[in-house]
PDB file of C-alpha atoms in Angstrom:
ATOM      1  CA  UNK A   1      43.980 126.657 -64.122  1.00  0.00           C
ATOM      2  CA  UNK A   2      46.446 127.194 -61.525  1.00  0.00           C
ATOM      3  CA  UNK A   3      45.908 131.057 -61.573  1.00  0.00           C
ATOM      4  CA  UNK A   4      42.148 130.599 -61.278  1.00  0.00           C
ATOM      5  CA  UNK A   5      42.128 127.740 -58.605  1.00  0.00           C
ATOM      6  CA  UNK A   6      45.624 128.292 -56.602  1.00  0.00           C
ATOM      7  CA  UNK A   7      46.310 125.317 -54.352  1.00  0.00           C
ATOM      8  CA  UNK A   8      46.043 126.440 -50.581  1.00  0.00           C
ATOM      9  CA  UNK A   9      46.466 123.235 -48.339  1.00  0.00           C
ATOM     10  CA  UNK A  10      45.009 125.062 -45.451  1.00  0.00           C
ATOM     11  CA  UNK A  11      41.637 125.007 -46.958  1.00  0.00           C
ATOM     12  CA  UNK A  12      41.260 121.383 -46.668  1.00  0.00           C
ATOM     13  CA  UNK A  13      43.710 120.576 -43.573  1.00  0.00           C
ATOM     14  CA  UNK A  14      42.375 123.166 -40.985  1.00  0.00           C
ATOM     15  CA  UNK A  15      43.086 122.256 -37.533  1.00  0.00           C
ATOM     16  CA  UNK A  16      42.110 124.365 -34.333  1.00  0.00           C
ATOM     17  CA  UNK A  17      44.758 125.069 -31.807  1.00  0.00           C
ATOM     18  CA  UNK A  18      42.613 123.974 -29.035  1.00  0.00           C
ATOM     19  CA  UNK A  19      40.640 120.625 -28.494  1.00  0.00           C
ATOM     20  CA  UNK A  20      38.059 119.998 -25.985  1.00  0.00           C
ATOM     21  CA  UNK A  21      35.444 122.016 -24.121  1.00  0.00           C
ATOM     22  CA  UNK A  22      36.009 124.891 -21.739  1.00  0.00           C
ATOM     23  CA  UNK A  23      38.455 124.090 -18.960  1.00  0.00           C
ATOM     24  CA  UNK A  24      39.051 120.535 -20.460  1.00  0.00           C
ATOM     25  CA  UNK A  25      41.476 121.493 -23.165  1.00  0.00           C
ATOM     26  CA  UNK A  26      44.156 118.710 -23.558  1.00  0.00           C
ATOM     27  CA  UNK A  27      47.612 119.540 -24.969  1.00  0.00           C
ATOM     28  CA  UNK A  28      48.158 117.880 -28.200  1.00  0.00           C
ATOM     29  CA  UNK A  29      50.760 117.743 -31.025  1.00  0.00           C
ATOM     30  CA  UNK A  30      50.335 117.401 -34.571  1.00  0.00           C
ATOM     31  CA  UNK A  31      52.667 114.584 -36.177  1.00  0.00           C
ATOM     32  CA  UNK A  32      53.610 114.501 -39.878  1.00  0.00           C
ATOM     33  CA  UNK A  33      54.709 110.860 -40.507  1.00  0.00           C
ATOM     34  CA  UNK A  34      56.550 109.770 -43.663  1.00  0.00           C
ATOM     35  CA  UNK A  35      57.181 113.478 -44.679  1.00  0.00           C
ATOM     36  CA  UNK A  36      59.188 112.363 -47.434  1.00  0.00           C
ATOM     37  CA  UNK A  37      56.383 110.425 -49.273  1.00  0.00           C
ATOM     38  CA  UNK A  38      53.945 113.237 -49.025  1.00  0.00           C
ATOM     39  CA  UNK A  39      52.374 114.081 -52.505  1.00  0.00           C
ATOM     40  CA  UNK A  40      51.981 117.791 -51.614  1.00  0.00           C
ATOM     41  CA  UNK A  41      54.865 119.963 -52.782  1.00  0.00           C
ATOM     42  CA  UNK A  42      57.286 120.598 -50.131  1.00  0.00           C
ATOM     43  CA  UNK A  43      57.091 124.440 -50.310  1.00  0.00           C
ATOM     44  CA  UNK A  44      53.269 124.241 -49.565  1.00  0.00           C
ATOM     45  CA  UNK A  45      53.661 121.580 -46.846  1.00  0.00           C
ATOM     46  CA  UNK A  46      56.314 123.487 -45.108  1.00  0.00           C
ATOM     47  CA  UNK A  47      54.040 126.579 -45.384  1.00  0.00           C
ATOM     48  CA  UNK A  48      51.084 124.598 -43.472  1.00  0.00           C
ATOM     49  CA  UNK A  49      53.404 123.425 -40.729  1.00  0.00           C
ATOM     50  CA  UNK A  50      54.738 127.063 -40.343  1.00  0.00           C
ATOM     51  CA  UNK A  51      51.121 127.934 -40.071  1.00  0.00           C
ATOM     52  CA  UNK A  52      50.448 125.463 -37.419  1.00  0.00           C
ATOM     53  CA  UNK A  53      53.761 126.111 -35.268  1.00  0.00           C
ATOM     54  CA  UNK A  54      54.191 129.683 -35.720  1.00  0.00           C
ATOM     55  CA  UNK A  55      50.752 131.261 -36.038  1.00  0.00           C
ATOM     56  CA  UNK A  56      48.538 128.773 -34.339  1.00  0.00           C
ATOM     57  CA  UNK A  57      51.071 127.810 -31.587  1.00  0.00           C
ATOM     58  CA  UNK A  58      50.589 124.200 -32.175  1.00  0.00           C
ATOM     59  CA  UNK A  59      53.498 121.818 -31.403  1.00  0.00           C
ATOM     60  CA  UNK A  60      54.112 120.109 -34.776  1.00  0.00           C
ATOM     61  CA  UNK A  61      56.544 117.014 -35.097  1.00  0.00           C
ATOM     62  CA  UNK A  62      57.688 115.903 -38.591  1.00  0.00           C
ATOM     63  CA  UNK A  63      59.011 112.332 -38.932  1.00  0.00           C
ATOM     64  CA  UNK A  64      61.041 111.905 -41.951  1.00  0.00           C
ATOM     65  CA  UNK A  65      63.956 109.962 -43.725  1.00  0.00           C
ATOM     66  CA  UNK A  66      65.885 113.090 -44.565  1.00  0.00           C
ATOM     67  CA  UNK A  67      68.101 110.817 -46.928  1.00  0.00           C
ATOM     68  CA  UNK A  68      64.992 110.549 -49.262  1.00  0.00           C
ATOM     69  CA  UNK A  69      64.201 114.157 -49.427  1.00  0.00           C
ATOM     70  CA  UNK A  70      65.917 115.461 -52.653  1.00  0.00           C
ATOM     71  CA  UNK A  71      63.919 118.686 -52.882  1.00  0.00           C
ATOM     72  CA  UNK A  72      66.593 121.459 -52.043  1.00  0.00           C
ATOM     73  CA  UNK A  73      63.586 123.757 -50.998  1.00  0.00           C
ATOM     74  CA  UNK A  74      63.167 121.561 -47.972  1.00  0.00           C
ATOM     75  CA  UNK A  75      66.861 122.177 -46.777  1.00  0.00           C
ATOM     76  CA  UNK A  76      66.355 125.921 -47.498  1.00  0.00           C
ATOM     77  CA  UNK A  77      63.317 126.201 -45.270  1.00  0.00           C
ATOM     78  CA  UNK A  78      64.345 123.539 -42.649  1.00  0.00           C
ATOM     79  CA  UNK A  79      66.719 125.924 -41.051  1.00  0.00           C
ATOM     80  CA  UNK A  80      64.070 128.505 -40.446  1.00  0.00           C
ATOM     81  CA  UNK A  81      60.969 126.088 -39.573  1.00  0.00           C
ATOM     82  CA  UNK A  82      62.558 123.088 -37.683  1.00  0.00           C
ATOM     83  CA  UNK A  83      63.856 124.121 -34.165  1.00  0.00           C
ATOM     84  CA  UNK A  84      65.186 120.858 -33.203  1.00  0.00           C
ATOM     85  CA  UNK A  85      66.377 117.611 -35.076  1.00  0.00           C
ATOM     86  CA  UNK A  86      66.410 114.283 -33.344  1.00  0.00           C
ATOM     87  CA  UNK A  87      68.381 111.497 -35.260  1.00  0.00           C
ATOM     88  CA  UNK A  88      66.642 108.159 -34.652  1.00  0.00           C
ATOM     89  CA  UNK A  89      68.867 105.240 -33.284  1.00  0.00           C
ATOM     90  CA  UNK A  90      67.933 102.162 -35.068  1.00  0.00           C
ATOM     91  CA  UNK A  91      70.150 100.108 -32.944  1.00  0.00           C
ATOM     92  CA  UNK A  92      68.246 101.166 -29.753  1.00  0.00           C
ATOM     93  CA  UNK A  93      64.989 100.537 -31.623  1.00  0.00           C
ATOM     94  CA  UNK A  94      66.055  96.952 -32.260  1.00  0.00           C
ATOM     95  CA  UNK A  95      66.831  96.394 -28.958  1.00  0.00           C
ATOM     96  CA  UNK A  96      63.791  97.967 -27.440  1.00  0.00           C
ATOM     97  CA  UNK A  97      61.450  95.676 -29.992  1.00  0.00           C
ATOM     98  CA  UNK A  98      63.385  92.593 -28.914  1.00  0.00           C
ATOM     99  CA  UNK A  99      63.071  93.528 -25.127  1.00  0.00           C
ATOM    100  CA  UNK A 100      59.510  94.030 -25.267  1.00  0.00           C
ATOM    101  CA  UNK A 101      58.525  91.070 -27.350  1.00  0.00           C
ATOM    102  CA  UNK A 102      55.269  89.991 -26.319  1.00  0.00           C
ATOM    103  CA  UNK A 103      55.914  86.236 -25.802  1.00  0.00           C
ATOM    104  CA  UNK A 104      54.235  83.911 -23.339  1.00  0.00           C
ATOM    105  CA  UNK A 105      56.659  81.120 -24.098  1.00  0.00           C
ATOM    106  CA  UNK A 106      59.934  82.650 -23.011  1.00  0.00           C
ATOM    107  CA  UNK A 107      62.105  80.286 -24.862  1.00  0.00           C
ATOM    108  CA  UNK A 108      61.273  82.071 -28.200  1.00  0.00           C
ATOM    109  CA  UNK A 109      62.131  85.474 -26.811  1.00  0.00           C
ATOM    110  CA  UNK A 110      65.217  84.247 -25.169  1.00  0.00           C
ATOM    111  CA  UNK A 111      66.260  82.912 -28.515  1.00  0.00           C
ATOM    112  CA  UNK A 112      65.663  86.191 -30.315  1.00  0.00           C
ATOM    113  CA  UNK A 113      67.839  87.916 -27.434  1.00  0.00           C
ATOM    114  CA  UNK A 114      70.682  85.373 -27.734  1.00  0.00           C
ATOM    115  CA  UNK A 115      70.514  86.158 -31.473  1.00  0.00           C
ATOM    116  CA  UNK A 116      70.506  89.691 -31.592  1.00  0.00           C
ATOM    117  CA  UNK A 117      73.661  90.128 -33.439  1.00  0.00           C
ATOM    118  CA  UNK A 118      72.237  88.198 -36.384  1.00  0.00           C
ATOM    119  CA  UNK A 119      68.945  90.132 -36.473  1.00  0.00           C
ATOM    120  CA  UNK A 120      70.811  93.384 -36.316  1.00  0.00           C
ATOM    121  CA  UNK A 121      73.245  92.300 -39.026  1.00  0.00           C
ATOM    122  CA  UNK A 122      70.560  91.023 -41.259  1.00  0.00           C
ATOM    123  CA  UNK A 123      68.608  94.261 -40.564  1.00  0.00           C
ATOM    124  CA  UNK A 124      71.818  96.599 -41.274  1.00  0.00           C
ATOM    125  CA  UNK A 125      73.027  94.464 -44.371  1.00  0.00           C
ATOM    126  CA  UNK A 126      69.546  94.827 -45.859  1.00  0.00           C
ATOM    127  CA  UNK A 127      69.543  98.855 -45.818  1.00  0.00           C
ATOM    128  CA  UNK A 128      65.906  98.460 -45.783  1.00  0.00           C
ATOM    129  CA  UNK A 129      65.778 100.207 -42.409  1.00  0.00           C
ATOM    130  CA  UNK A 130      61.876  99.593 -41.832  1.00  0.00           C
ATOM    131  CA  UNK A 131      61.163  98.548 -38.357  1.00  0.00           C
ATOM    132  CA  UNK A 132      57.763  97.185 -39.435  1.00  0.00           C
ATOM    133  CA  UNK A 133      59.370  94.629 -41.503  1.00  0.00           C
ATOM    134  CA  UNK A 134      61.887  93.709 -38.596  1.00  0.00           C
ATOM    135  CA  UNK A 135      58.595  93.046 -36.361  1.00  0.00           C
ATOM    136  CA  UNK A 136      56.906  91.061 -39.184  1.00  0.00           C
ATOM    137  CA  UNK A 137      60.206  89.003 -39.600  1.00  0.00           C
ATOM    138  CA  UNK A 138      60.376  88.270 -35.855  1.00  0.00           C
ATOM    139  CA  UNK A 139      56.610  87.203 -35.722  1.00  0.00           C
ATOM    140  CA  UNK A 140      56.761  85.191 -39.013  1.00  0.00           C
ATOM    141  CA  UNK A 141      60.061  83.477 -37.765  1.00  0.00           C
ATOM    142  CA  UNK A 142      58.311  82.046 -34.810  1.00  0.00           C
ATOM    143  CA  UNK A 143      56.504  79.549 -36.967  1.00  0.00           C
ATOM    144  CA  UNK A 144      59.736  78.006 -38.036  1.00  0.00           C
ATOM    145  CA  UNK A 145      61.093  77.917 -34.568  1.00  0.00           C
ATOM    146  CA  UNK A 146      58.170  76.249 -33.288  1.00  0.00           C
ATOM    147  CA  UNK A 147      58.453  73.470 -35.795  1.00  0.00           C
ATOM    148  CA  UNK A 148      62.162  73.006 -36.000  1.00  0.00           C
ATOM    149  CA  UNK A 149      63.397  69.926 -34.297  1.00  0.00           C
ATOM    150  CA  UNK A 150      64.809  70.664 -30.691  1.00  0.00           C
ATOM    151  CA  UNK A 151      67.885  68.525 -31.013  1.00  0.00           C
ATOM    152  CA  UNK A 152      69.223  70.779 -33.702  1.00  0.00           C
ATOM    153  CA  UNK A 153      67.763  74.164 -32.891  1.00  0.00           C
ATOM    154  CA  UNK A 154      70.847  75.707 -31.246  1.00  0.00           C
ATOM    155  CA  UNK A 155      73.112  74.396 -34.054  1.00  0.00           C
ATOM    156  CA  UNK A 156      71.221  75.471 -37.164  1.00  0.00           C
ATOM    157  CA  UNK A 157      68.532  77.872 -36.522  1.00  0.00           C
ATOM    158  CA  UNK A 158      71.008  80.971 -36.042  1.00  0.00           C
ATOM    159  CA  UNK A 159      72.025  80.710 -39.731  1.00  0.00           C
ATOM    160  CA  UNK A 160      68.682  79.978 -40.782  1.00  0.00           C
ATOM    161  CA  UNK A 161      67.456  83.178 -38.887  1.00  0.00           C
ATOM    162  CA  UNK A 162      69.594  85.423 -40.888  1.00  0.00           C
ATOM    163  CA  UNK A 163      68.766  84.055 -44.145  1.00  0.00           C
ATOM    164  CA  UNK A 164      65.163  84.093 -43.402  1.00  0.00           C
ATOM    165  CA  UNK A 165      65.258  87.741 -42.320  1.00  0.00           C
ATOM    166  CA  UNK A 166      67.416  88.795 -45.386  1.00  0.00           C
ATOM    167  CA  UNK A 167      65.007  87.082 -47.842  1.00  0.00           C
ATOM    168  CA  UNK A 168      61.830  88.643 -45.888  1.00  0.00           C
ATOM    169  CA  UNK A 169      63.670  92.236 -46.239  1.00  0.00           C
ATOM    170  CA  UNK A 170      64.262  91.599 -49.966  1.00  0.00           C
ATOM    171  CA  UNK A 171      60.772  90.448 -50.583  1.00  0.00           C
ATOM    172  CA  UNK A 172      59.301  93.632 -48.778  1.00  0.00           C
ATOM    173  CA  UNK A 173      61.714  95.808 -50.981  1.00  0.00           C
ATOM    174  CA  UNK A 174      60.434  94.180 -54.025  1.00  0.00           C
ATOM    175  CA  UNK A 175      63.491  92.012 -54.925  1.00  0.00           C
ATOM    176  CA  UNK A 176      61.766  88.653 -54.694  1.00  0.00           C
ATOM    177  CA  UNK A 177      58.666  87.812 -56.321  1.00  0.00           C
ATOM    178  CA  UNK A 178      56.496  84.613 -56.490  1.00  0.00           C
ATOM    179  CA  UNK A 179      56.678  82.505 -59.519  1.00  0.00           C
ATOM    180  CA  UNK A 180      53.656  80.609 -61.121  1.00  0.00           C
ATOM    181  CA  UNK A 181      54.242  77.887 -58.432  1.00  0.00           C
ATOM    182  CA  UNK A 182      54.285  80.182 -55.396  1.00  0.00           C
ATOM    183  CA  UNK A 183      57.831  80.003 -54.939  1.00  0.00           C
ATOM    184  CA  UNK A 184      60.006  83.254 -54.080  1.00  0.00           C
ATOM    185  CA  UNK A 185      62.943  83.935 -56.402  1.00  0.00           C
ATOM    186  CA  UNK A 186      64.824  86.887 -57.222  1.00  0.00           C
ATOM    187  CA  UNK A 187      63.037  89.550 -59.150  1.00  0.00           C
ATOM    188  CA  UNK A 188      64.198  89.935 -62.900  1.00  0.00           C
ATOM    189  CA  UNK A 189      62.210  92.610 -64.651  1.00  0.00           C
ATOM    190  CA  UNK A 190      63.587  91.148 -68.207  1.00  0.00           C
ATOM    191  CA  UNK A 191      62.064  87.474 -67.402  1.00  0.00           C
ATOM    192  CA  UNK A 192      58.177  87.307 -68.380  1.00  0.00           C
ATOM    193  CA  UNK A 193      57.792  84.392 -66.221  1.00  0.00           C
TER     194      UNK A 193
END
């Protein structure tokens, strides 16, 4: 079947190198996000990216977690295809997320900024490195912050923030599951309940 119907990604991922009409042609770039999760074989995907960047002169950005790319072919072609590699600074991203937290009540945002070390530690300790989960954690914890008694907020909430984030990261990573009563517990594949 492969010899009769060869796989050619360009047949279904065609992109023109110009967009717009006549003089109104804006600049654009193609972005391949989550490159390491793509189901297309690396060699085919790199060929498509080469077609876009070299032959069609389309600026192309690849976003990937290189630590999760095990295919040796990627590293063989990376040198020839990728002009520049930028390493993402997670610490700076966390700072940016906290600084730009959209809060009308500044008390919670101030709490987050004061407890940035706990948030960073929970994030780093999890090894999960997913900024969407960090954002979700911050938004979810607001509900706890809002109902926590004000007289003990400064004494106990810092420790609870770390534990809450740690549990949320583990749940997102599939390490916690709900039991039949809706309570989260550590996932055990050998336990049928």
